[in-house]
Amino acid sequence: MKKKKALVAVVLGFLTLGHMNANATQNPEWLKNAIFYQIYPSSFMDSDGNGIGDVPGITSKLDYIKSIGCNALWLNPVFVSGWTDGGYDVIDFYKIDPRFGTNTDMVKLCEEAHKRGIKVCLDLVAGHTSDQSPWFKQSWEAPNEQYSDYYIWTDELSDVKPTDIIKLKEVQGKEFGYETLIARYVEADAPRAKYYEKNFYPSQPALNYGYANPDPSHPWEQSVNAPGPQATRREMRNIMQFWFDKGVDGFRVDMAASLVKNDPDKKATIALWKEMREWINKNYPENVLISEWANPPQSIEAGFNIDFMIHFGVPGYGSLFFQPNTPNGRSVPDRGQYEHCYFEKAGLGSTEIFFKNYLNSYNETKGKGYIAIPTANHDFQRPNIADRNTMDQLKVTQAFFMTMPGTPFIYYGDEIGMKFEMGLKPKEGSAERTGTRTPMQWTTGQNAGFSTCSPDKIFLPVDTDNGSLTVEAQEKDPNSLLNYTRELIKLRKSSTALGNTGDIEVIHENYPLIYKRSAGNEAYIIVLNPSAKAVSVSIPKQGSTELVFGDKKQGAIKEGKTSDKVVAKGISALIYKVK
Ligand code: NOJ
């Protein structure tokens, strides 16, 4: 009898363990050394001379991407789109937009990337579709059809503020801007019902994943288990499976926290993604999910492998890089809490907001998933902006990005210091983000080698500073930002301490920034001084060190009896190995 009980306990134990494993995020080995390169496909390389980048163009540049040291790609949306929000308004998730090529071109990109040891991640806009999607068109007409409940429709909205509703008639056909983001519902007067719920612009109706706690007085709020929300969930899984089976290695998930509505603690949304994770663990254990959630403790719990620290969510990114009052793409949650960003030559900023929040997220997610601090992305400024515009300054920011824990993401062109272009008009729903989406600058020739089109047909203007901000010029210059980035990545890859999984300890914050990266017995000390002033500070004893990266004329760590002294010239970046 006793034996039987023990056996039951063991079996139960195995079952629970099996279940726990299925739910926990499995991080494939390759993530330990992954360095991503993000591409805005319309702006990377045009292979057919129509002025817009495309998938074969990306394939033709894989050797270049590899030469930087990157071994993974994230492409912004490439599926058939209405182009009212840079591809984030998807019409057909199963088909590459004709402007970019064909599904076969995508399969070819994956094959060629894999031959070079590069993974390919696409962008999954899970929270909404285009209003031109056939699913939405069907749901617009009538209830009780296949796609009717993929969206949220209602004839009454009794208890909402007038600003929560936007009238479709008043905005239809216009270039959408951020002012349309305030409203939650669109007054459409469709045959199906009067209003639909949107997720971003009015052209992006929210997909229906249900409500965390449906309000009985709101009949449009279905539960997450209702047939409509369950069908939407299955569809998303089908989309992932479709592309995984074609060779895609993962997805960056757009607005991943937005799926289940009225879910303030995100429990229901987390549960939804856990289900996806379980399925991926079982069927595609080498594939990854990257969230645009910007709250790593929540997203990593939900089963994402990587989450970002960016311009929203957990505060901190802004206080490092966004100068207040500079138009730069998007507002940040820490705006108003600081007067100067840290990476600014005035030297009046502070890393306090950043590290308080970063270390909190880092400690909660360590060993479970990765945090990415990207150089930029398609929604906000590049590092080259306003008076952070010299190669030396950009080298200091690059040294930061390439020596932090987690997964580095280089936004295309940041390796050559492309500028955030001020004053460009919105294009395809870019609103204030146009300046970060300009074409990649390859050569010193016409259209910077991006396209053979006539210059008036180019997607957006190029701006190479007389050819210096191009791959061609920087390949030839051993001191270029491009070659500096390559060297930094080489160093990062040579050491577990400096890599994605190494630990971090902050030693000194406000000029210079000093932190230690370590793994086992190996350790490095990074000294960054983005300010124009030379600085000198005392730090606790670190043992003897050797400069392994940077110019020894720029500073030093001098060993003392009870403490060490660090000196760093204005605008300098130095990396020391602890001996
Ligand atoms: C976040 C994406 O990064 C952004 O470009 C897009 O406009 C919104 N989500 C809506 O999909």
Coordinates of N, CA, C and O in Angstrom, one line a residue, residues 313-431:
G313 N 6.4 52.1 -21.2 CA 6.5 51.0 -20.3 C 7.5 51.4 -19.1 O 7.5 52.5 -18.7
V314 N 8.3 50.4 -18.7 CA 9.3 50.7 -17.6 C 10.1 51.9 -18.0 O 10.8 51.9 -19.0
P315 N 10.1 52.9 -17.2 CA 10.8 54.2 -17.5 C 12.4 54.0 -17.4 O 12.9 53.2 -16.7
G316 N 13.1 54.8 -18.2 CA 14.5 54.9 -18.1 C 15.2 55.1 -19.4 O 16.2 55.9 -19.4
Y317 N 14.8 54.6 -20.5 CA 15.5 54.7 -21.8 C 15.5 56.2 -22.1 O 16.6 56.7 -22.5
G318 N 14.4 56.9 -21.9 CA 14.4 58.3 -22.3 C 15.4 59.2 -21.6 O 16.1 60.0 -22.2
S319 N 15.6 58.9 -20.3 CA 16.5 59.7 -19.5 C 17.9 59.5 -19.9 O 18.8 60.3 -19.6
L320 N 18.2 58.4 -20.6 CA 19.6 58.2 -21.1 C 19.8 59.0 -22.4 O 20.9 59.5 -22.6
F321 N 18.8 58.9 -23.3 CA 19.0 59.3 -24.7 C 18.2 60.5 -25.2 O 18.6 61.1 -26.2
F322 N 17.0 60.7 -24.7 CA 16.1 61.6 -25.3 C 16.2 63.0 -24.6 O 15.9 63.2 -23.5
Q323 N 16.7 64.0 -25.4 CA 16.8 65.3 -24.9 C 15.4 65.9 -24.8 O 14.7 65.8 -25.8
P324 N 15.1 66.5 -23.6 CA 13.7 67.1 -23.5 C 13.6 68.1 -24.6 O 14.5 68.8 -25.0
N325 N 12.3 68.2 -25.1 CA 12.0 69.2 -26.1 C 12.6 69.0 -27.5 O 12.6 69.9 -28.3
T326 N 13.2 67.9 -27.8 CA 13.7 67.6 -29.1 C 12.7 66.7 -29.8 O 12.3 65.6 -29.2
P327 N 12.1 67.1 -30.9 CA 11.1 66.2 -31.6 C 11.8 64.9 -32.0 O 12.8 65.0 -32.8
N328 N 11.4 63.8 -31.5 CA 12.3 62.6 -31.7 C 11.5 61.3 -32.0 O 12.0 60.3 -31.9
G329 N 10.2 61.5 -32.3 CA 9.4 60.2 -32.6 C 8.3 60.0 -31.6 O 7.2 60.1 -31.9
R330 N 8.6 59.8 -30.3 CA 7.6 59.5 -29.3 C 7.9 60.0 -28.0 O 9.1 60.3 -27.7
S331 N 6.9 60.2 -27.2 CA 7.2 60.7 -25.8 C 7.6 59.5 -25.0 O 7.5 58.4 -25.4
V332 N 8.2 59.8 -23.8 CA 8.7 58.7 -23.0 C 8.1 58.9 -21.6 O 7.7 60.0 -21.2
P333 N 7.9 57.8 -20.8 CA 7.3 57.9 -19.5 C 8.0 58.7 -18.5 O 7.4 59.2 -17.6
D334 N 9.4 58.8 -18.7 CA 10.1 59.5 -17.7 C 10.3 61.0 -18.1 O 11.0 61.8 -17.5
R335 N 9.6 61.4 -19.2 CA 9.7 62.8 -19.6 C 9.1 63.7 -18.5 O 8.2 63.3 -17.9
G336 N 9.8 64.8 -18.3 CA 9.3 65.6 -17.2 C 10.1 65.3 -15.9 O 10.1 66.1 -14.9
Q337 N 10.6 64.1 -15.8 CA 11.4 63.7 -14.6 C 12.9 64.1 -14.7 O 13.6 63.9 -13.8
Y338 N 13.3 64.6 -15.8 CA 14.7 64.9 -16.0 C 14.8 66.1 -17.0 O 14.0 66.3 -17.8
E339 N 15.9 66.9 -16.8 CA 16.0 68.1 -17.6 C 17.1 67.8 -18.7 O 17.1 68.5 -19.7
H340 N 18.0 66.9 -18.4 CA 19.1 66.6 -19.4 C 19.2 65.1 -19.5 O 19.1 64.4 -18.4
C341 N 19.3 64.6 -20.7 CA 19.5 63.1 -20.8 C 21.0 62.8 -20.4 O 21.9 63.7 -20.5
Y342 N 21.3 61.6 -20.1 CA 22.7 61.3 -19.7 C 23.7 61.3 -20.8 O 24.8 61.9 -20.6
F343 N 23.4 60.8 -21.9 CA 24.3 60.7 -23.0 C 24.2 62.1 -23.8 O 23.7 62.1 -24.9
E344 N 24.7 63.1 -23.2 CA 24.7 64.4 -23.7 C 26.0 65.1 -23.3 O 26.4 64.9 -22.2
K345 N 26.6 65.9 -24.2 CA 27.9 66.4 -23.8 C 27.9 67.5 -22.7 O 28.9 67.7 -22.1
A346 N 26.7 68.0 -22.4 CA 26.7 69.0 -21.3 C 27.0 68.3 -20.0 O 27.5 68.9 -19.0
G347 N 26.8 67.0 -19.9 CA 27.2 66.3 -18.7 C 26.3 66.6 -17.5 O 26.8 66.6 -16.3
L348 N 25.0 66.9 -17.7 CA 24.1 67.3 -16.6 C 23.1 66.3 -16.3 O 22.1 66.5 -15.6
G349 N 23.2 65.1 -17.0 CA 22.1 64.1 -16.8 C 22.4 63.2 -15.7 O 23.4 63.3 -14.9
S350 N 21.5 62.1 -15.5 CA 21.7 61.1 -14.5 C 21.2 59.8 -15.0 O 20.3 59.7 -15.7
T351 N 21.9 58.7 -14.5 CA 21.5 57.4 -14.9 C 20.5 56.8 -13.9 O 20.1 55.6 -14.0
E352 N 20.1 57.6 -12.9 CA 19.4 57.1 -11.7 C 18.1 56.4 -12.1 O 17.8 55.3 -11.7
I353 N 17.3 57.1 -12.9 CA 15.9 56.6 -13.3 C 16.2 55.3 -14.0 O 15.5 54.3 -13.8
F354 N 17.1 55.3 -15.0 CA 17.3 54.1 -15.8 C 17.7 52.9 -14.9 O 17.1 51.9 -15.0
F355 N 18.8 53.1 -14.1 CA 19.3 51.9 -13.4 C 18.3 51.4 -12.4 O 18.2 50.2 -12.1
K356 N 17.6 52.3 -11.7 CA 16.7 51.9 -10.7 C 15.7 50.9 -11.4 O 15.4 49.8 -10.9
N357 N 15.1 51.3 -12.5 CA 14.1 50.5 -13.2 C 14.8 49.3 -13.9 O 14.2 48.2 -13.9
Y358 N 15.9 49.5 -14.6 CA 16.5 48.4 -15.3 C 16.9 47.3 -14.3 O 16.6 46.1 -14.6
L359 N 17.6 47.7 -13.3 CA 18.1 46.6 -12.4 C 17.0 45.8 -11.7 O 17.1 44.6 -11.5
N360 N 15.9 46.5 -11.5 CA 14.7 45.9 -10.9 C 14.2 44.8 -11.9 O 14.0 43.6 -11.6
S361 N 14.0 45.2 -13.2 CA 13.6 44.2 -14.2 C 14.6 43.2 -14.4 O 14.3 42.0 -14.6
Y362 N 15.9 43.6 -14.4 CA 17.0 42.6 -14.7 C 17.0 41.5 -13.6 O 17.0 40.3 -13.9
N363 N 16.9 42.0 -12.3 CA 17.0 41.0 -11.2 C 15.7 40.1 -11.2 O 15.8 38.9 -10.9
E364 N 14.6 40.6 -11.6 CA 13.4 39.7 -11.7 C 13.4 38.7 -12.8 O 12.7 37.7 -12.8
T365 N 14.2 39.0 -13.9 CA 14.1 38.1 -15.1 C 15.3 37.4 -15.3 O 15.4 36.6 -16.3
K366 N 16.4 37.6 -14.5 CA 17.7 37.0 -14.8 C 17.6 35.5 -14.9 O 16.9 34.8 -14.0
G367 N 18.2 34.9 -15.9 CA 18.1 33.5 -16.1 C 16.8 32.9 -16.7 O 16.7 31.8 -17.0
K368 N 15.8 33.8 -16.8 CA 14.5 33.4 -17.4 C 14.3 33.9 -18.8 O 13.7 33.3 -19.6
G369 N 14.8 35.1 -19.0 CA 14.7 35.7 -20.3 C 15.6 36.9 -20.5 O 16.4 37.2 -19.5
Y370 N 15.6 37.6 -21.6 CA 16.5 38.6 -21.9 C 15.9 40.0 -22.0 O 14.8 40.1 -22.5
I371 N 16.6 41.0 -21.6 CA 16.1 42.4 -21.8 C 17.0 43.0 -23.0 O 18.2 42.8 -23.0
A372 N 16.3 43.7 -23.9 CA 17.0 44.3 -25.0 C 16.9 45.8 -24.8 O 15.8 46.4 -24.6
I373 N 18.1 46.5 -25.0 CA 18.1 48.0 -25.0 C 18.6 48.3 -26.4 O 19.8 48.4 -26.6
P374 N 17.6 48.6 -27.3 CA 18.0 48.7 -28.7 C 18.7 50.1 -28.9 O 18.4 51.1 -28.2
T375 N 19.5 50.2 -30.0 CA 20.1 51.5 -30.3 C 19.1 52.5 -30.7 O 19.3 53.7 -30.6
A376 N 18.0 52.0 -31.3 CA 16.8 52.8 -31.7 C 15.8 51.9 -32.2 O 16.0 50.6 -32.2
N377 N 14.7 52.4 -32.7 CA 13.8 51.5 -33.5 C 13.0 52.4 -34.5 O 13.2 53.6 -34.5
H378 N 12.0 51.8 -35.2 CA 11.3 52.5 -36.2 C 10.3 53.5 -35.6 O 9.6 54.2 -36.3
D379 N 10.2 53.5 -34.2 CA 9.2 54.4 -33.6 C 9.9 55.6 -32.9 O 9.2 56.5 -32.4
F380 N 11.2 55.6 -32.8 CA 11.8 56.7 -32.0 C 13.2 57.0 -32.6 O 13.7 56.3 -33.4
Q381 N 13.7 58.1 -32.1 CA 15.0 58.7 -32.6 C 16.2 57.7 -32.6 O 16.2 56.8 -31.9
R382 N 17.1 58.0 -33.5 CA 18.4 57.3 -33.6 C 19.3 58.1 -32.6 O 19.1 59.2 -32.2
P383 N 20.4 57.4 -32.2 CA 21.4 58.1 -31.3 C 21.9 59.4 -31.9 O 22.2 60.4 -31.2
N384 N 22.1 59.5 -33.3 CA 22.6 60.7 -33.9 C 21.5 61.7 -34.0 O 20.7 61.7 -35.0
I385 N 21.4 62.6 -33.1 CA 20.3 63.5 -33.0 C 20.8 64.8 -32.3 O 21.6 64.7 -31.3
A386 N 20.3 65.9 -32.7 CA 20.6 67.2 -32.0 C 22.1 67.3 -31.8 O 22.8 67.1 -32.8
D387 N 22.6 67.7 -30.6 CA 24.0 67.9 -30.5 C 24.8 66.6 -30.1 O 25.9 66.7 -29.7
R388 N 24.1 65.5 -30.2 CA 24.9 64.2 -30.1 C 25.1 63.8 -31.5 O 24.4 62.9 -32.0
N389 N 26.1 64.4 -32.1 CA 26.2 64.2 -33.6 C 27.7 64.0 -34.1 O 27.9 64.0 -35.3
T390 N 28.6 63.8 -33.2 CA 30.0 63.4 -33.7 C 30.2 61.9 -33.6 O 29.6 61.3 -32.7
M391 N 31.1 61.5 -34.4 CA 31.4 60.0 -34.3 C 31.9 59.6 -32.9 O 31.6 58.5 -32.4
D392 N 32.7 60.5 -32.3 CA 33.2 60.2 -31.0 C 32.1 60.0 -30.0 O 32.1 59.1 -29.1
Q393 N 31.1 60.9 -30.0 CA 29.9 60.7 -29.1 C 29.2 59.5 -29.4 O 28.8 58.7 -28.5
L394 N 29.0 59.2 -30.7 CA 28.2 58.0 -31.1 C 29.0 56.7 -30.7 O 28.4 55.7 -30.4
K395 N 30.3 56.8 -30.6 CA 31.1 55.6 -30.2 C 30.8 55.3 -28.7 O 30.7 54.2 -28.3
V396 N 30.6 56.4 -27.9 CA 30.4 56.2 -26.5 C 29.0 55.5 -26.3 O 28.9 54.6 -25.5
T397 N 28.0 56.0 -27.0 CA 26.7 55.4 -26.9 C 26.7 53.9 -27.4 O 26.2 53.0 -26.8
Q398 N 27.5 53.7 -28.5 CA 27.6 52.3 -29.0 C 28.2 51.4 -28.0 O 27.8 50.3 -27.9
A399 N 29.3 52.0 -27.3 CA 30.0 51.1 -26.3 C 29.0 50.7 -25.2 O 29.0 49.6 -24.7
F400 N 28.1 51.6 -24.9 CA 27.1 51.3 -23.9 C 26.2 50.1 -24.4 O 26.0 49.1 -23.8
F401 N 25.6 50.4 -25.6 CA 24.7 49.3 -26.1 C 25.3 48.0 -26.3 O 24.7 46.9 -26.1
M402 N 26.6 47.9 -26.6 CA 27.2 46.7 -26.9 C 27.9 46.0 -25.7 O 28.6 45.0 -25.8
T403 N 27.8 46.7 -24.5 CA 28.4 46.1 -23.3 C 27.4 45.8 -22.2 O 27.8 45.4 -21.1
M404 N 26.1 46.1 -22.5 CA 25.1 45.8 -21.5 C 24.7 44.3 -21.6 O 24.8 43.7 -22.6
P405 N 24.1 43.8 -20.4 CA 23.6 42.4 -20.5 C 22.4 42.4 -21.4 O 21.9 43.4 -21.8
G406 N 21.9 41.2 -21.7 CA 20.7 41.0 -22.5 C 21.1 40.9 -24.0 O 22.2 40.7 -24.4
T407 N 20.1 41.2 -24.8 CA 20.2 41.0 -26.3 C 20.4 42.3 -27.0 O 19.5 43.1 -27.0
P408 N 21.6 42.5 -27.6 CA 21.7 43.8 -28.3 C 20.9 43.8 -29.6 O 20.7 42.8 -30.3
F409 N 20.3 45.0 -29.9 CA 19.6 45.2 -31.1 C 20.1 46.4 -31.8 O 20.0 47.5 -31.2
I410 N 20.7 46.2 -33.0 CA 21.2 47.4 -33.8 C 20.1 47.7 -34.8 O 19.7 46.9 -35.6
Y411 N 19.6 49.0 -34.7 CA 18.6 49.4 -35.7 C 19.4 49.8 -37.0 O 20.4 50.5 -36.9
Y412 N 19.0 49.3 -38.1 CA 19.8 49.4 -39.4 C 20.3 50.9 -39.5 O 19.5 51.8 -39.3
G413 N 21.5 51.0 -39.8 CA 22.1 52.4 -40.0 C 22.7 53.0 -38.8 O 23.5 53.9 -38.9
D414 N 22.4 52.5 -37.6 CA 23.0 53.0 -36.4 C 24.5 52.6 -36.3 O 25.2 53.3 -35.6
E415 N 24.8 51.6 -37.0 CA 26.3 51.2 -37.0 C 27.1 52.1 -37.9 O 28.3 52.1 -37.8
I416 N 26.4 53.0 -38.7 CA 27.2 54.0 -39.4 C 26.8 55.4 -39.0 O 27.2 56.4 -39.6
G417 N 26.0 55.5 -37.9 CA 25.7 56.8 -37.3 C 24.7 57.6 -38.2 O 24.8 58.8 -38.2
M418 N 23.8 56.9 -38.9 CA 22.8 57.7 -39.6 C 22.0 58.6 -38.7 O 21.8 58.3 -37.5
K419 N 21.5 59.7 -39.3 CA 20.9 60.7 -38.4 C 19.4 60.4 -38.3 O 18.8 59.9 -39.2
F420 N 18.8 60.9 -37.2 CA 17.4 61.1 -37.1 C 17.1 62.3 -37.9 O 17.5 63.4 -37.5
E421 N 16.4 62.2 -39.0 CA 16.2 63.4 -39.9 C 15.0 64.2 -39.3 O 13.9 63.8 -39.3
M422 N 15.3 65.5 -39.0 CA 14.3 66.4 -38.5 C 13.4 66.9 -39.6 O 13.9 67.1 -40.8
G423 N 12.2 67.2 -39.3 CA 11.4 68.0 -40.2 C 10.8 67.3 -41.4 O 10.3 67.9 -42.4
L424 N 10.9 66.0 -41.5 CA 10.3 65.3 -42.6 C 8.8 65.1 -42.4 O 8.3 65.0 -41.3
K425 N 8.1 65.1 -43.5 CA 6.6 65.0 -43.5 C 6.2 63.5 -43.2 O 7.0 62.6 -43.5
P426 N 5.1 63.3 -42.5 CA 4.6 61.9 -42.3 C 4.5 61.2 -43.6 O 4.2 61.7 -44.6
K427 N 4.8 59.9 -43.5 CA 4.7 59.0 -44.7 C 4.1 57.7 -44.3 O 4.6 57.0 -43.3
E428 N 3.0 57.3 -44.9 CA 2.3 56.0 -44.5 C 2.1 55.8 -43.1 O 2.4 54.8 -42.5
G429 N 1.6 56.9 -42.4 CA 1.2 56.8 -41.0 C 2.4 56.9 -40.1 O 2.3 56.7 -38.9
S430 N 3.5 57.4 -40.6 CA 4.7 57.5 -39.7 C 4.6 58.6 -38.6 O 5.3 58.5 -37.6
A431 N 3.7 59.5 -38.8 CA 3.5 60.7 -37.9 C 4.9 61.3 -37.6 O 5.6 61.6 -38.5

